[in-house]
Amino acid sequence: MKMSEERLLKLSQHRAPIMEALQQYQEARVVPFDVPGHKHGRGNKELADFLGETCLHHDVNSMKPLDNLCHPVSVIHEAEELAAEAFGAKHAFLLVNGTTSAVQAMVMTACKAGEKIIMPRNVHRSAINALILSGAVPIYVNPGVQVDLGIPLGMALDEVRRAIVDHPDAKAILINNPTYYGICSNLQAITELAHAHGMLVLVDEAHGTHFYFNDKLPASAMSVGADMASISMHKSGGSLTQSSFLLINNDVSEGYTRQIINLTQTTSGSYLLMSSLDISRKNLALYGQEIFDKVIKMAQYTRDEVNQIGGYYAYSKELINGDTVYDFDESKLSIHTRQMGLAGIEVYDILRDEYDIQIEFGDVANILAYISVGDRTLDLERLVAALAEINRRYKKDPSSLFDHEYINPEIVQSPQQAFYADKEIVLLAESAGRVASEFVMCYPPGIPIVAPGERITNEIIEYINYCKDKGCFLTGTEDSNVNYINVVKEDV
């Protein structure tokens, strides 16, 4: 067999190298005198009974036959090559610290301390955490807001252009695509604009794994020539929670990116997570078009049913305006609830507590039900029936509900400066005018209401209290009850 043919066979998308290596390891009946200490589950029967012996047999340590995540040279490297081919990237990195680590690696690869990065303010907290770690300075492009729905939109091309003109020394631009709600920016135009000014394009594609595997969905980051993308494979890709990919393209250095990843990623990579990435990549590469055709069809069916109930609005491509909503992810089932007089988080709680239905999240005006190939029509009908009954039982006057979701921040210090500054704790109710040194956010989706370095205003305090009153799960503060907040200590 010629070398090129051997290479082609080795890189077949029908293969899952990590899974295959684990199977060979088990067949060899190796006696383990290494970690983990449960020794294939024999040392922790309760854990083995709970998770299953097969699971614990595959929870193993890095070793020569199984490669090493920090410096892959064999089966993990092959899995990365296969992932890169499947996603159309120059290289793909397997990550076991979640997409948070992918976002942080992107920012830290592109920017050093003091260098500027353009990004929307409605980023996930992981992006701002990356600024705290790296010392990079954010230049925020405030997203448009769909006031009727209470959701932030994508990045307007003119706003991006203005930020680039005002900050030509910025090293990169970070784009959320899609947002949690399914909103897509004009990825192609923003990428071309940034590249024309010598800036790297980083895409937080946590909710866009499926874009790579179905031609009915919006453009993916790699397809438009972006330089880096973070992929939450565990969301729509089918892998285990906390497993993700980082994709690089163009002239981004594989070696340097690996070094950046290894600053924060564990040296004890989970083979459960890595094999789940490997197997899920294989599944999507072979059957992705069919899988997401089904998901899109299920989402549209449910959207149509919900919109017949009254009081709800399950939105889709009709929001497209050619700019801040350049495209929409039709696999998303985002539903506006405010017209029936209930906040999204209230509908979320009722669904869970009274109907045993767990959806992805609820905010002050919307809910998101995450639909995947694992759903059944019967489950979708149960969701629709529950929503119809909630509308009948709980509908009320919506006039008292908060009318928007996004507050433009006033940036006083960089996130890193404020996070590490001398600080003091004050009552949230008395914090107006002070500079926050910690986050306050609803989780999910994890978009900060206020972030380190931003001035706290009465509007922000009012919004936080409203979220608390509606039952949102607030995180980010040292005070678990979010009655107090850390602020930058003022000079006296």
Short mmCIF file of C-alpha atoms in Angstrom, two decimals, residues 125 439-443 473-477 482:
data_model
loop_
_atom_site.label_atom_id
_atom_site.label_comp_id
_atom_site.label_asym_id
_atom_site.label_seq_id
_atom_site.Cartn_x
_atom_site.Cartn_y
_atom_site.Cartn_z
CA ARG A 125 -18.16 35.34 31.37
CA PHE A 439 -19.28 39.79 38.34
CA VAL A 440 -23.01 39.60 38.77
CA MET A 441 -24.76 37.42 36.19
CA CYS A 442 -27.71 35.15 35.69
CA TYR A 443 -26.62 31.60 34.93
CA PHE A 473 -29.91 32.02 39.64
CA LEU A 474 -27.41 34.82 40.22
CA THR A 475 -23.70 34.02 40.40
CA GLY A 476 -20.33 35.77 40.40
CA THR A 477 -20.23 37.43 43.79
CA VAL A 482 -25.93 38.70 46.22
#
